[in-house]
């Protein structure tokens, strides 16, 4: 049995997967494993030849189902490294799947990246033209210099799947707004490309569209259009340029939303997400605050699976109008007030036995949307204002009653009425002044009557007259009219308050 790997058969079987061949080379570290890999390669090669077609002429495998549940054709089984390079562009910054500068190479059936000075494609950055599903040309946000990203989504990679995550990642590479330098472009079609190489944009637009059409792939290269959507938030680095993105978060990762003519793209960090318009079930707005809000996109999963929600948070309130216009223009359903979202509030109310009004209100707020929470909060503020007005209301200002006076007097005696002390003291002083004035008037009337009596009667001894006048004056001073209601409260307050200065009338 041979002790060396049968590279001829391995290359024939895994032409489109050089990464698998590299893995086999690393794993074949013993004679037993080498023999096993050779037997597997021999068996697979025999099966391909028994199907009635030469193995070298097989370009495709049978249709398969991708991770999104849609039928597609697999990547062409040719080896990208064996095909002549029609065009290559050096010093291109790739950010996804790897962040590094590579050479972008275009062949008859593939586009791939390779390290400078090498000829082998980088594993995981090789894509067949017929397998490209979406292609975008978008500006890079928050850069002082104008730059754009080319984004290529292979089939089955635009939407993440929790059940069967895709092993293939999209391709994202960045180009500046300037013209390519001399010596950057090479390949068999370099002379034709030179005529359209005024900028990197014109070069790659021409090359990508040319190769896609040659491979029979009719997808269009989509760019952002400020006439269809743009953000109203001003860019500090380029204030005179309208932004076509909206900044936000997905979980703890920041990124940018692009509202395009064929769907919504989230980039440019892993994982990239593109939601085609035909995959959007509804769009809802949640966590609406004074400055920001969240947007939830409900997507169709397919294959009978339940729909999946993708939430993007911390979107600026200034962009709500533009996003809402985009939803209406594309006739997308607004699910903010959907019945299933309303049901959350009802379920929260019936979560358990009611313990009181406070528990019920807490359950309502927990299960309600942000708009309902704001409404409940506004109603609560109004209720608090009414309660404060009721507390400031003075029942004694509209009239006195015996019952209210007695209850107030009892509260003051118990020391439980700190409010209204100042009012009670003023009323007590007023009542005291009125009583003193009445006592003085009565004293004057009696003195006038005594003078008339003295005129008609015999004069009494001086000592007897002085004693009688003193006794009558003391008696009249202490004889204060009987008070009821608030008057009794005021008098008792003055009597009991030891800190108040006492005023005596000296006769």
Tab-separated table of C-alpha atoms in Angstrom:
chain	number	residue	atom	x	y	z
A	1	UNK	CA	0.000	0.000	0.000
A	2	UNK	CA	1.272	3.456	-0.889
A	3	UNK	CA	2.660	5.608	1.906
A	4	UNK	CA	2.050	8.921	0.074
A	5	UNK	CA	-1.189	10.789	-0.451
A	6	UNK	CA	-2.846	10.417	-3.823
A	7	UNK	CA	-2.929	14.160	-4.608
A	8	UNK	CA	-4.219	13.544	-8.138
A	9	UNK	CA	-7.448	12.002	-6.903
A	10	UNK	CA	-7.779	14.427	-3.997
A	11	UNK	CA	-7.433	17.417	-6.324
A	12	UNK	CA	-9.968	15.859	-8.679
A	13	UNK	CA	-12.556	15.410	-5.924
A	14	UNK	CA	-11.955	18.573	-3.899
A	15	UNK	CA	-11.114	21.052	-6.636
A	16	UNK	CA	-13.346	23.772	-5.191
A	17	UNK	CA	-12.304	23.121	-1.569
A	18	UNK	CA	-8.566	23.655	-1.217
A	19	UNK	CA	-9.135	24.084	2.497
A	20	UNK	CA	-10.221	20.417	2.735
A	21	UNK	CA	-7.097	19.316	0.900
A	22	UNK	CA	-4.971	21.354	3.318
A	23	UNK	CA	-6.769	19.725	6.244
A	24	UNK	CA	-6.110	16.266	4.840
A	25	UNK	CA	-2.427	17.099	4.442
A	26	UNK	CA	-2.194	18.186	8.078
A	27	UNK	CA	-4.119	15.146	9.337
A	28	UNK	CA	-2.149	12.593	7.289
A	29	UNK	CA	0.633	12.297	9.832
A	30	UNK	CA	0.870	8.477	9.916
A	31	UNK	CA	0.898	5.647	7.344
A	32	UNK	CA	-2.453	4.393	8.587
A	33	UNK	CA	-4.180	7.753	8.045
A	34	UNK	CA	-2.521	8.193	4.641
A	35	UNK	CA	-3.850	4.813	3.555
A	36	UNK	CA	-7.322	5.691	4.868
A	37	UNK	CA	-7.471	8.987	2.964
A	38	UNK	CA	-6.296	7.274	-0.231
A	39	UNK	CA	-9.010	4.613	0.083
A	40	UNK	CA	-11.676	7.309	0.618
A	41	UNK	CA	-10.458	9.260	-2.415
A	42	UNK	CA	-10.431	6.093	-4.549
A	43	UNK	CA	-13.962	5.153	-3.502
A	44	UNK	CA	-15.409	8.647	-4.168
A	45	UNK	CA	-13.670	8.807	-7.536
A	46	UNK	CA	-15.124	5.413	-8.547
A	47	UNK	CA	-18.620	6.556	-7.546
A	48	UNK	CA	-18.333	9.693	-9.688
A	49	UNK	CA	-17.179	7.712	-12.730
A	50	UNK	CA	-19.988	5.150	-12.334
A	51	UNK	CA	-22.613	7.892	-12.716
A	52	UNK	CA	-21.913	7.951	-16.470
A	53	UNK	CA	-20.060	11.296	-16.636
A	54	UNK	CA	-16.312	11.862	-16.662
A	55	UNK	CA	-15.193	13.320	-13.359
A	56	UNK	CA	-13.160	16.052	-15.041
A	57	UNK	CA	-16.237	17.430	-16.810
A	58	UNK	CA	-18.469	17.606	-13.744
A	59	UNK	CA	-18.943	21.320	-13.020
A	60	UNK	CA	-21.817	21.150	-10.535
A	61	UNK	CA	-23.247	18.866	-7.955
A	62	UNK	CA	-26.911	18.219	-7.373
A	63	UNK	CA	-29.048	21.048	-6.001
A	64	UNK	CA	-29.033	21.371	-2.232
A	65	UNK	CA	-30.930	23.312	0.364
A	66	UNK	CA	-29.052	26.211	1.877
A	67	UNK	CA	-29.227	27.431	5.467
A	68	UNK	CA	-32.098	29.829	4.691
A	69	UNK	CA	-34.349	27.079	3.369
A	70	UNK	CA	-34.135	28.085	-0.319
A	71	UNK	CA	-32.998	25.763	-3.082
A	72	UNK	CA	-29.684	26.610	-4.703
A	73	UNK	CA	-26.885	25.078	-6.729
A	74	UNK	CA	-23.646	24.352	-4.966
A	75	UNK	CA	-20.353	26.052	-5.805
A	76	UNK	CA	-18.782	24.925	-9.037
A	77	UNK	CA	-16.441	22.054	-8.366
A	78	UNK	CA	-13.553	23.461	-10.406
A	79	UNK	CA	-10.283	24.429	-8.806
A	80	UNK	CA	-9.892	28.210	-8.714
A	81	UNK	CA	-6.103	27.940	-8.510
A	82	UNK	CA	-5.997	26.079	-11.842
A	83	UNK	CA	-7.877	28.746	-13.766
A	84	UNK	CA	-5.950	31.598	-15.374
A	85	UNK	CA	-6.315	34.963	-13.644
A	86	UNK	CA	-8.142	37.367	-15.931
A	87	UNK	CA	-7.727	40.359	-13.634
A	88	UNK	CA	-6.076	40.958	-10.277
A	89	UNK	CA	-5.919	44.135	-8.177
A	90	UNK	CA	-3.245	44.474	-5.533
A	91	UNK	CA	-3.268	46.129	-2.092
A	92	UNK	CA	-6.981	45.781	-1.389
A	93	UNK	CA	-8.053	45.998	2.278
A	94	UNK	CA	-10.307	43.057	3.184
A	95	UNK	CA	-12.284	43.290	6.441
A	96	UNK	CA	-14.477	40.153	6.261
A	97	UNK	CA	-13.814	37.199	6.631
A	98	UNK	CA	-10.245	38.309	7.501
A	99	UNK	CA	-8.868	41.771	8.183
A	100	UNK	CA	-5.788	42.042	6.017
A	101	UNK	CA	-4.507	43.388	2.704
A	102	UNK	CA	-4.862	40.867	-0.106
A	103	UNK	CA	-4.897	40.691	-3.877
A	104	UNK	CA	-8.387	40.323	-5.355
A	105	UNK	CA	-8.301	37.879	-8.285
A	106	UNK	CA	-11.025	37.310	-10.881
A	107	UNK	CA	-11.109	34.156	-13.032
A	108	UNK	CA	-13.674	32.722	-15.419
A	109	UNK	CA	-15.655	31.033	-12.638
A	110	UNK	CA	-14.304	32.399	-9.336
A	111	UNK	CA	-13.403	35.484	-7.371
A	112	UNK	CA	-10.955	34.963	-4.529
A	113	UNK	CA	-8.301	36.628	-2.384
A	114	UNK	CA	-4.668	35.628	-2.189
A	115	UNK	CA	-1.694	36.793	-0.180
A	116	UNK	CA	0.827	39.050	-1.947
A	117	UNK	CA	3.498	37.060	-3.783
A	118	UNK	CA	1.506	33.802	-3.796
A	119	UNK	CA	-0.695	32.010	-6.314
A	120	UNK	CA	-2.943	29.919	-4.028
A	121	UNK	CA	-6.381	31.245	-2.941
A	122	UNK	CA	-6.912	31.942	0.749
A	123	UNK	CA	-9.106	29.188	2.266
A	124	UNK	CA	-12.587	30.509	2.984
A	125	UNK	CA	-12.242	33.539	0.647
A	126	UNK	CA	-13.066	31.799	-2.626
A	127	UNK	CA	-16.493	32.300	-4.235
A	128	UNK	CA	-18.024	31.056	-7.479
A	129	UNK	CA	-19.657	33.747	-9.643
A	130	UNK	CA	-22.820	31.707	-10.033
A	131	UNK	CA	-23.123	31.417	-6.253
A	132	UNK	CA	-23.189	35.168	-5.517
A	133	UNK	CA	-26.702	36.121	-4.373
A	134	UNK	CA	-26.356	39.815	-3.416
A	135	UNK	CA	-23.773	42.461	-4.292
A	136	UNK	CA	-23.537	45.964	-2.744
A	137	UNK	CA	-21.439	49.112	-3.048
A	138	UNK	CA	-21.818	51.236	0.124
A	139	UNK	CA	-19.949	54.160	1.714
A	140	UNK	CA	-17.879	53.509	4.814
A	141	UNK	CA	-19.390	55.564	7.678
A	142	UNK	CA	-17.466	57.913	9.968
A	143	UNK	CA	-14.322	58.160	7.843
A	144	UNK	CA	-12.659	61.490	7.109
A	145	UNK	CA	-11.558	60.217	3.676
A	146	UNK	CA	-14.234	58.947	1.301
A	147	UNK	CA	-14.133	55.143	1.103
A	148	UNK	CA	-16.570	52.479	-0.071
A	149	UNK	CA	-17.126	48.823	0.692
A	150	UNK	CA	-17.965	46.099	-1.797
A	151	UNK	CA	-20.105	43.450	-0.076
A	152	UNK	CA	-20.660	40.013	-1.685
A	153	UNK	CA	-23.182	37.618	-0.109
A	154	UNK	CA	-23.015	33.980	-1.273
A	155	UNK	CA	-26.282	32.086	-1.259
A	156	UNK	CA	-27.476	31.138	2.185
A	157	UNK	CA	-25.372	33.675	4.098
A	158	UNK	CA	-27.504	36.835	4.202
A	159	UNK	CA	-29.566	35.819	7.256
A	160	UNK	CA	-28.132	33.962	10.260
A	161	UNK	CA	-29.699	30.652	11.178
A	162	UNK	CA	-29.641	29.418	14.767
A	163	UNK	CA	-30.315	25.800	13.834
A	164	UNK	CA	-27.760	25.407	11.029
A	165	UNK	CA	-25.278	28.298	10.961
A	166	UNK	CA	-23.449	28.764	7.674
A	167	UNK	CA	-19.738	27.999	7.458
A	168	UNK	CA	-19.292	30.438	4.560
A	169	UNK	CA	-18.964	34.149	5.306
A	170	UNK	CA	-19.615	37.140	3.060
A	171	UNK	CA	-16.765	39.065	1.443
A	172	UNK	CA	-16.191	42.729	2.322
A	173	UNK	CA	-13.323	44.746	0.883
A	174	UNK	CA	-12.674	48.498	0.873
A	175	UNK	CA	-11.560	50.787	-1.946
A	176	UNK	CA	-10.660	54.497	-1.807
A	177	UNK	CA	-12.224	57.202	-3.962
A	178	UNK	CA	-8.956	57.781	-5.851
A	179	UNK	CA	-7.643	56.171	-9.044
A	180	UNK	CA	-5.571	52.970	-8.859
A	181	UNK	CA	-1.821	53.426	-8.774
A	182	UNK	CA	0.392	52.253	-11.583
A	183	UNK	CA	1.253	48.568	-11.381
A	184	UNK	CA	-1.770	47.741	-9.200
A	185	UNK	CA	-3.742	46.069	-12.004
A	186	UNK	CA	-2.619	42.872	-13.748
A	187	UNK	CA	-3.920	39.838	-15.568
A	188	UNK	CA	-5.061	38.890	-19.067
A	189	UNK	CA	-7.706	41.638	-19.142
A	190	UNK	CA	-5.482	44.376	-17.657
A	191	UNK	CA	-5.380	46.294	-20.946
A	192	UNK	CA	-9.176	46.356	-21.224
A	193	UNK	CA	-9.473	47.340	-17.560
A	194	UNK	CA	-7.103	50.268	-18.016
A	195	UNK	CA	-9.737	52.077	-20.101
A	196	UNK	CA	-12.167	52.068	-17.139
A	197	UNK	CA	-9.660	52.609	-14.336
A	198	UNK	CA	-10.290	56.277	-13.619
A	199	UNK	CA	-11.354	55.234	-10.114
A	200	UNK	CA	-11.539	52.009	-8.142
A	201	UNK	CA	-15.327	52.272	-8.411
A	202	UNK	CA	-15.388	52.307	-12.211
A	203	UNK	CA	-12.823	49.483	-12.330
A	204	UNK	CA	-14.618	47.076	-9.976
A	205	UNK	CA	-18.097	47.926	-11.277
A	206	UNK	CA	-16.958	47.000	-14.772
A	207	UNK	CA	-15.075	43.870	-13.727
A	208	UNK	CA	-17.734	42.448	-11.364
A	209	UNK	CA	-20.663	43.022	-13.718
A	210	UNK	CA	-18.675	41.562	-16.631
A	211	UNK	CA	-17.805	38.351	-14.804
A	212	UNK	CA	-21.304	37.878	-13.330
A	213	UNK	CA	-22.941	38.183	-16.741
A	214	UNK	CA	-20.401	35.791	-18.270
A	215	UNK	CA	-21.249	33.203	-15.574
A	216	UNK	CA	-24.994	33.579	-16.202
A	217	UNK	CA	-25.702	35.357	-12.877
A	218	UNK	CA	-28.155	38.206	-13.473
A	219	UNK	CA	-27.977	39.908	-10.064
A	220	UNK	CA	-27.544	43.688	-9.944
A	221	UNK	CA	-24.939	45.672	-8.041
A	222	UNK	CA	-26.953	47.785	-5.566
A	223	UNK	CA	-25.755	51.152	-4.243
A	224	UNK	CA	-27.246	53.484	-1.629
A	225	UNK	CA	-29.456	56.282	-2.989
A	226	UNK	CA	-29.976	59.469	-0.961
A	227	UNK	CA	-33.180	60.163	-2.910
A	228	UNK	CA	-34.750	56.989	-1.498
A	229	UNK	CA	-33.313	57.148	2.030
A	230	UNK	CA	-30.902	59.325	3.953
A	231	UNK	CA	-30.309	60.141	7.590
A	232	UNK	CA	-31.087	63.611	8.964
A	233	UNK	CA	-28.324	63.344	11.560
A	234	UNK	CA	-25.440	65.589	10.560
A	235	UNK	CA	-22.030	63.977	10.031
A	236	UNK	CA	-19.347	65.914	11.941
A	237	UNK	CA	-16.512	64.780	9.637
A	238	UNK	CA	-18.401	65.594	6.411
A	239	UNK	CA	-21.227	67.989	7.387
A	240	UNK	CA	-22.256	68.850	3.829
A	241	UNK	CA	-22.772	65.212	2.803
A	242	UNK	CA	-26.000	63.344	3.517
A	243	UNK	CA	-25.494	60.064	5.343
A	244	UNK	CA	-27.204	56.973	3.933
A	245	UNK	CA	-26.787	54.962	7.124
A	246	UNK	CA	-28.273	54.944	10.630
A	247	UNK	CA	-26.019	54.191	13.592
A	248	UNK	CA	-27.234	51.646	16.111
A	249	UNK	CA	-26.506	48.533	18.136
A	250	UNK	CA	-27.273	44.856	17.793
A	251	UNK	CA	-26.826	43.547	21.284
A	252	UNK	CA	-23.554	45.017	22.521
A	253	UNK	CA	-22.017	45.454	19.046
A	254	UNK	CA	-22.287	48.759	17.250
A	255	UNK	CA	-22.894	48.990	13.527
A	256	UNK	CA	-24.830	50.693	10.759
A	257	UNK	CA	-28.180	50.106	9.076
A	258	UNK	CA	-28.578	50.738	5.351
A	259	UNK	CA	-32.126	50.953	4.009
A	260	UNK	CA	-31.687	49.878	0.386
A	261	UNK	CA	-34.048	49.340	-2.514
A	262	UNK	CA	-34.011	45.547	-2.098
A	263	UNK	CA	-33.711	45.216	1.684
A	264	UNK	CA	-32.035	46.269	4.934
A	265	UNK	CA	-28.328	45.656	5.486
A	266	UNK	CA	-26.532	45.608	8.848
A	267	UNK	CA	-22.755	46.000	8.709
A	268	UNK	CA	-19.851	46.036	8.701
A	269	UNK	CA	-18.784	43.813	11.555
A	270	UNK	CA	-19.384	40.105	11.941
A	271	UNK	CA	-21.954	38.798	11.590
A	272	UNK	CA	-23.154	40.784	8.570
A	273	UNK	CA	-26.906	40.611	7.992
A	274	UNK	CA	-28.960	41.405	4.934
A	275	UNK	CA	-32.768	41.162	5.144
A	276	UNK	CA	-34.411	41.099	1.703
A	277	UNK	CA	-37.765	42.847	1.432
A	278	UNK	CA	-39.521	39.575	0.611
A	279	UNK	CA	-38.239	38.058	3.872
A	280	UNK	CA	-39.617	40.850	6.111
A	281	UNK	CA	-42.864	39.894	7.850
A	282	UNK	CA	-43.250	43.087	9.918
A	283	UNK	CA	-41.316	45.950	11.488
A	284	UNK	CA	-42.041	47.140	15.034
A	285	UNK	CA	-40.795	50.045	17.145
A	286	UNK	CA	-40.035	49.403	20.831
A	287	UNK	CA	-38.258	51.072	23.788
A	288	UNK	CA	-39.270	54.513	22.517
A	289	UNK	CA	-37.455	57.113	24.597
A	290	UNK	CA	-36.897	60.837	24.259
A	291	UNK	CA	-33.693	60.473	22.211
A	292	UNK	CA	-33.565	56.864	20.930
A	293	UNK	CA	-35.780	53.932	20.002
A	294	UNK	CA	-35.398	50.280	18.975
A	295	UNK	CA	-36.525	48.607	15.767
A	296	UNK	CA	-37.514	44.927	15.597
A	297	UNK	CA	-37.601	43.232	12.191
A	298	UNK	CA	-39.656	40.047	12.063
A	299	UNK	CA	-38.349	37.721	9.346
A	300	UNK	CA	-39.787	34.650	7.644
A	301	UNK	CA	-37.729	31.577	8.508
A	302	UNK	CA	-39.241	29.108	6.030
A	303	UNK	CA	-39.596	25.315	6.281
A	304	UNK	CA	-42.469	25.723	8.725
A	305	UNK	CA	-40.255	27.247	11.412
A	306	UNK	CA	-41.543	30.197	13.490
A	307	UNK	CA	-40.611	33.691	12.431
A	308	UNK	CA	-37.473	35.164	13.944
A	309	UNK	CA	-37.026	38.677	15.376
A	310	UNK	CA	-33.916	40.777	14.775
A	311	UNK	CA	-33.678	43.804	17.083
A	312	UNK	CA	-31.569	46.883	16.399
A	313	UNK	CA	-31.275	49.308	19.314
A	314	UNK	CA	-30.292	52.876	20.143
A	315	UNK	CA	-31.491	54.373	16.852
A	316	UNK	CA	-31.697	58.179	16.833
A	317	UNK	CA	-35.211	59.614	17.135
A	318	UNK	CA	-34.406	62.067	14.349
A	319	UNK	CA	-34.287	59.156	11.883
A	320	UNK	CA	-37.699	57.776	12.827
A	321	UNK	CA	-39.488	59.750	10.115
A	322	UNK	CA	-37.190	58.498	7.354
A	323	UNK	CA	-37.399	54.885	8.525
A	324	UNK	CA	-41.182	55.055	8.771
A	325	UNK	CA	-41.390	56.489	5.241
A	326	UNK	CA	-39.196	53.612	4.011
A	327	UNK	CA	-41.566	51.110	5.651
A	328	UNK	CA	-44.626	52.716	4.059
A	329	UNK	CA	-43.023	53.160	0.633
A	330	UNK	CA	-42.126	49.459	0.458
A	331	UNK	CA	-45.527	48.457	1.870
A	332	UNK	CA	-44.054	46.693	4.863
A	333	UNK	CA	-46.302	45.861	7.768
A	334	UNK	CA	-45.949	47.913	10.939
A	335	UNK	CA	-46.272	45.384	13.744
A	336	UNK	CA	-45.950	47.827	16.657
A	337	UNK	CA	-49.643	47.427	17.553
A	338	UNK	CA	-50.017	43.790	16.469
A	339	UNK	CA	-52.393	41.608	18.445
A	340	UNK	CA	-49.600	39.356	19.686
A	341	UNK	CA	-47.837	42.394	21.156
A	342	UNK	CA	-51.065	43.625	22.758
A	343	UNK	CA	-51.560	40.192	24.289
A	344	UNK	CA	-48.400	40.640	26.326
A	345	UNK	CA	-50.135	43.341	28.375
A	346	UNK	CA	-53.170	41.160	29.021
A	347	UNK	CA	-51.020	38.212	30.033
A	348	UNK	CA	-49.107	40.433	32.430
A	349	UNK	CA	-52.359	41.490	34.088
A	350	UNK	CA	-53.494	37.891	34.535
A	351	UNK	CA	-50.122	36.608	35.659
A	352	UNK	CA	-51.370	35.872	39.173
A	353	UNK	CA	-53.967	36.832	41.817
A	354	UNK	CA	-54.317	40.557	42.304
A	355	UNK	CA	-52.698	41.736	45.510
A	356	UNK	CA	-53.767	45.341	45.150
A	357	UNK	CA	-53.904	48.301	42.850
A	358	UNK	CA	-50.144	48.798	43.002
A	359	UNK	CA	-49.441	45.198	41.962
A	360	UNK	CA	-51.835	45.471	39.025
A	361	UNK	CA	-50.261	48.684	37.820
A	362	UNK	CA	-46.791	47.144	38.087
A	363	UNK	CA	-47.906	44.183	35.975
A	364	UNK	CA	-49.397	46.470	33.344
A	365	UNK	CA	-46.221	48.487	32.991
A	366	UNK	CA	-44.053	45.381	32.786
A	367	UNK	CA	-45.958	43.865	29.863
A	368	UNK	CA	-46.809	47.049	27.994
A	369	UNK	CA	-45.045	48.720	25.117
A	370	UNK	CA	-43.023	51.888	25.510
A	371	UNK	CA	-45.839	54.045	24.153
A	372	UNK	CA	-48.261	52.607	26.720
A	373	UNK	CA	-45.685	53.062	29.466
A	374	UNK	CA	-45.316	56.737	28.580
A	375	UNK	CA	-49.099	57.186	28.642
A	376	UNK	CA	-49.396	55.509	32.050
A	377	UNK	CA	-46.593	57.676	33.392
A	378	UNK	CA	-48.323	60.855	32.184
A	379	UNK	CA	-51.590	59.759	33.838
A	380	UNK	CA	-49.725	59.049	37.057
A	381	UNK	CA	-48.234	62.579	37.038
A	382	UNK	CA	-51.709	64.084	36.627
A	383	UNK	CA	-53.014	61.968	39.507
A	384	UNK	CA	-50.119	63.086	41.736
A	385	UNK	CA	-50.857	66.744	40.936
A	386	UNK	CA	-54.505	66.269	41.918
A	387	UNK	CA	-53.471	64.632	45.191
A	388	UNK	CA	-51.208	67.584	46.005
A	389	UNK	CA	-54.046	70.044	45.325
A	390	UNK	CA	-56.301	68.096	47.694
A	391	UNK	CA	-53.643	68.168	50.401
A	392	UNK	CA	-53.277	71.961	50.100
A	393	UNK	CA	-57.065	72.522	50.358
A	394	UNK	CA	-58.148	74.406	53.586
A	395	UNK	CA	-61.615	73.327	54.744
A	396	UNK	CA	-61.829	76.230	57.226
A	397	UNK	CA	-61.717	78.873	54.502
A	398	UNK	CA	-65.359	78.265	53.446
A	399	UNK	CA	-66.946	78.360	56.847
A	400	UNK	CA	-66.680	76.982	60.367
A	401	UNK	CA	-68.609	74.059	61.735
A	402	UNK	CA	-68.786	72.597	65.143
A	403	UNK	CA	-67.774	69.143	64.003
A	404	UNK	CA	-64.718	70.308	62.127
A	405	UNK	CA	-63.659	72.485	65.011
A	406	UNK	CA	-63.898	69.637	67.514
A	407	UNK	CA	-61.946	67.251	65.328
A	408	UNK	CA	-59.216	69.825	64.751
A	409	UNK	CA	-59.045	70.512	68.478
A	410	UNK	CA	-58.607	66.799	69.200
A	411	UNK	CA	-55.842	66.526	66.593
A	412	UNK	CA	-54.029	69.495	68.096
A	413	UNK	CA	-54.285	68.092	71.603
A	414	UNK	CA	-52.789	64.816	70.380
A	415	UNK	CA	-49.982	66.711	68.594
A	416	UNK	CA	-50.872	65.172	65.215
A	417	UNK	CA	-51.708	68.403	63.332
A	418	UNK	CA	-48.431	70.169	62.479
A	419	UNK	CA	-50.021	71.735	59.423
A	420	UNK	CA	-51.981	74.913	59.932
A	421	UNK	CA	-50.230	75.923	63.168
A	422	UNK	CA	-49.530	79.367	61.845
A	423	UNK	CA	-53.170	79.787	60.753
A	424	UNK	CA	-54.408	78.690	64.200
A	425	UNK	CA	-52.113	81.151	65.965
A	426	UNK	CA	-53.307	84.065	63.832
A	427	UNK	CA	-56.953	83.140	64.399
A	428	UNK	CA	-56.306	82.858	68.144
A	429	UNK	CA	-54.762	86.323	68.291
A	430	UNK	CA	-57.688	87.732	66.298
A	431	UNK	CA	-60.212	86.146	68.663
A	432	UNK	CA	-58.299	87.471	71.675
A	433	UNK	CA	-58.332	91.017	70.292
A	434	UNK	CA	-62.051	90.794	69.588
A	435	UNK	CA	-62.690	89.574	73.144
A	436	UNK	CA	-60.668	92.404	74.674
A	437	UNK	CA	-62.522	94.996	72.588
A	438	UNK	CA	-65.887	93.585	73.648
A	439	UNK	CA	-64.782	93.577	77.301
A	440	UNK	CA	-63.681	97.231	77.050
A	441	UNK	CA	-67.012	98.253	75.475
A	442	UNK	CA	-68.965	96.531	78.253
A	443	UNK	CA	-66.751	98.169	80.858
A	444	UNK	CA	-67.375	101.597	79.369
A	445	UNK	CA	-71.154	101.022	79.324
A	446	UNK	CA	-71.127	99.912	82.944
A	447	UNK	CA	-69.022	102.919	83.961
A	448	UNK	CA	-71.520	105.233	82.282
A	449	UNK	CA	-74.334	103.495	84.121
A	450	UNK	CA	-72.438	103.808	87.411
A	451	UNK	CA	-71.935	107.514	86.863
A	452	UNK	CA	-75.676	107.975	86.410
A	453	UNK	CA	-76.320	105.971	89.567
A	454	UNK	CA	-73.809	108.053	91.503
A	455	UNK	CA	-75.603	111.217	90.488
A	456	UNK	CA	-78.904	109.934	91.891
A	457	UNK	CA	-77.427	108.271	94.989
A	458	UNK	CA	-75.585	109.406	98.123
A	459	UNK	CA	-71.766	109.340	97.878
A	460	UNK	CA	-70.143	106.340	99.481
A	461	UNK	CA	-66.877	106.304	101.366
A	462	UNK	CA	-63.814	106.436	99.180
A	463	UNK	CA	-62.388	103.191	100.440
A	464	UNK	CA	-65.610	101.272	99.758
A	465	UNK	CA	-65.888	102.730	96.232
A	466	UNK	CA	-62.276	101.825	95.304
A	467	UNK	CA	-62.691	98.231	96.479
A	468	UNK	CA	-65.908	97.804	94.485
A	469	UNK	CA	-64.389	99.232	91.276
A	470	UNK	CA	-61.334	96.912	91.526
A	471	UNK	CA	-63.506	93.862	92.068
A	472	UNK	CA	-65.761	94.725	89.125
A	473	UNK	CA	-62.802	95.392	86.811
A	474	UNK	CA	-61.228	92.006	87.636
A	475	UNK	CA	-64.541	90.268	87.080
A	476	UNK	CA	-65.178	91.997	83.744
A	477	UNK	CA	-61.659	91.238	82.483
A	478	UNK	CA	-62.029	87.523	83.115
A	479	UNK	CA	-65.523	87.375	81.668
A	480	UNK	CA	-64.642	86.500	78.035
A	481	UNK	CA	-67.565	85.640	75.716
A	482	UNK	CA	-68.112	81.931	75.015
A	483	UNK	CA	-66.496	80.780	71.723
A	484	UNK	CA	-67.382	77.859	69.518
A	485	UNK	CA	-65.819	76.069	66.545
A	486	UNK	CA	-62.450	77.477	65.463
A	487	UNK	CA	-62.656	80.072	68.221
A	488	UNK	CA	-62.410	77.391	70.939
A	489	UNK	CA	-59.449	75.871	69.186
A	490	UNK	CA	-57.695	79.204	68.963
A	491	UNK	CA	-58.323	80.050	72.615
A	492	UNK	CA	-57.064	76.688	73.811
A	493	UNK	CA	-54.009	77.052	71.630
A	494	UNK	CA	-53.138	80.395	73.155
A	495	UNK	CA	-53.760	79.032	76.606
A	496	UNK	CA	-51.590	75.966	76.166
A	497	UNK	CA	-48.764	77.525	74.165
A	498	UNK	CA	-46.129	78.431	76.769
A	499	UNK	CA	-43.807	79.940	74.115
A	500	UNK	CA	-46.255	82.701	73.166
A	501	UNK	CA	-45.975	86.022	74.914
A	502	UNK	CA	-48.920	86.770	77.174
A	503	UNK	CA	-50.506	90.245	77.101
A	504	UNK	CA	-52.293	91.576	80.189
A	505	UNK	CA	-54.600	94.528	80.403
A	506	UNK	CA	-53.659	96.647	83.429
A	507	UNK	CA	-56.638	98.526	84.855
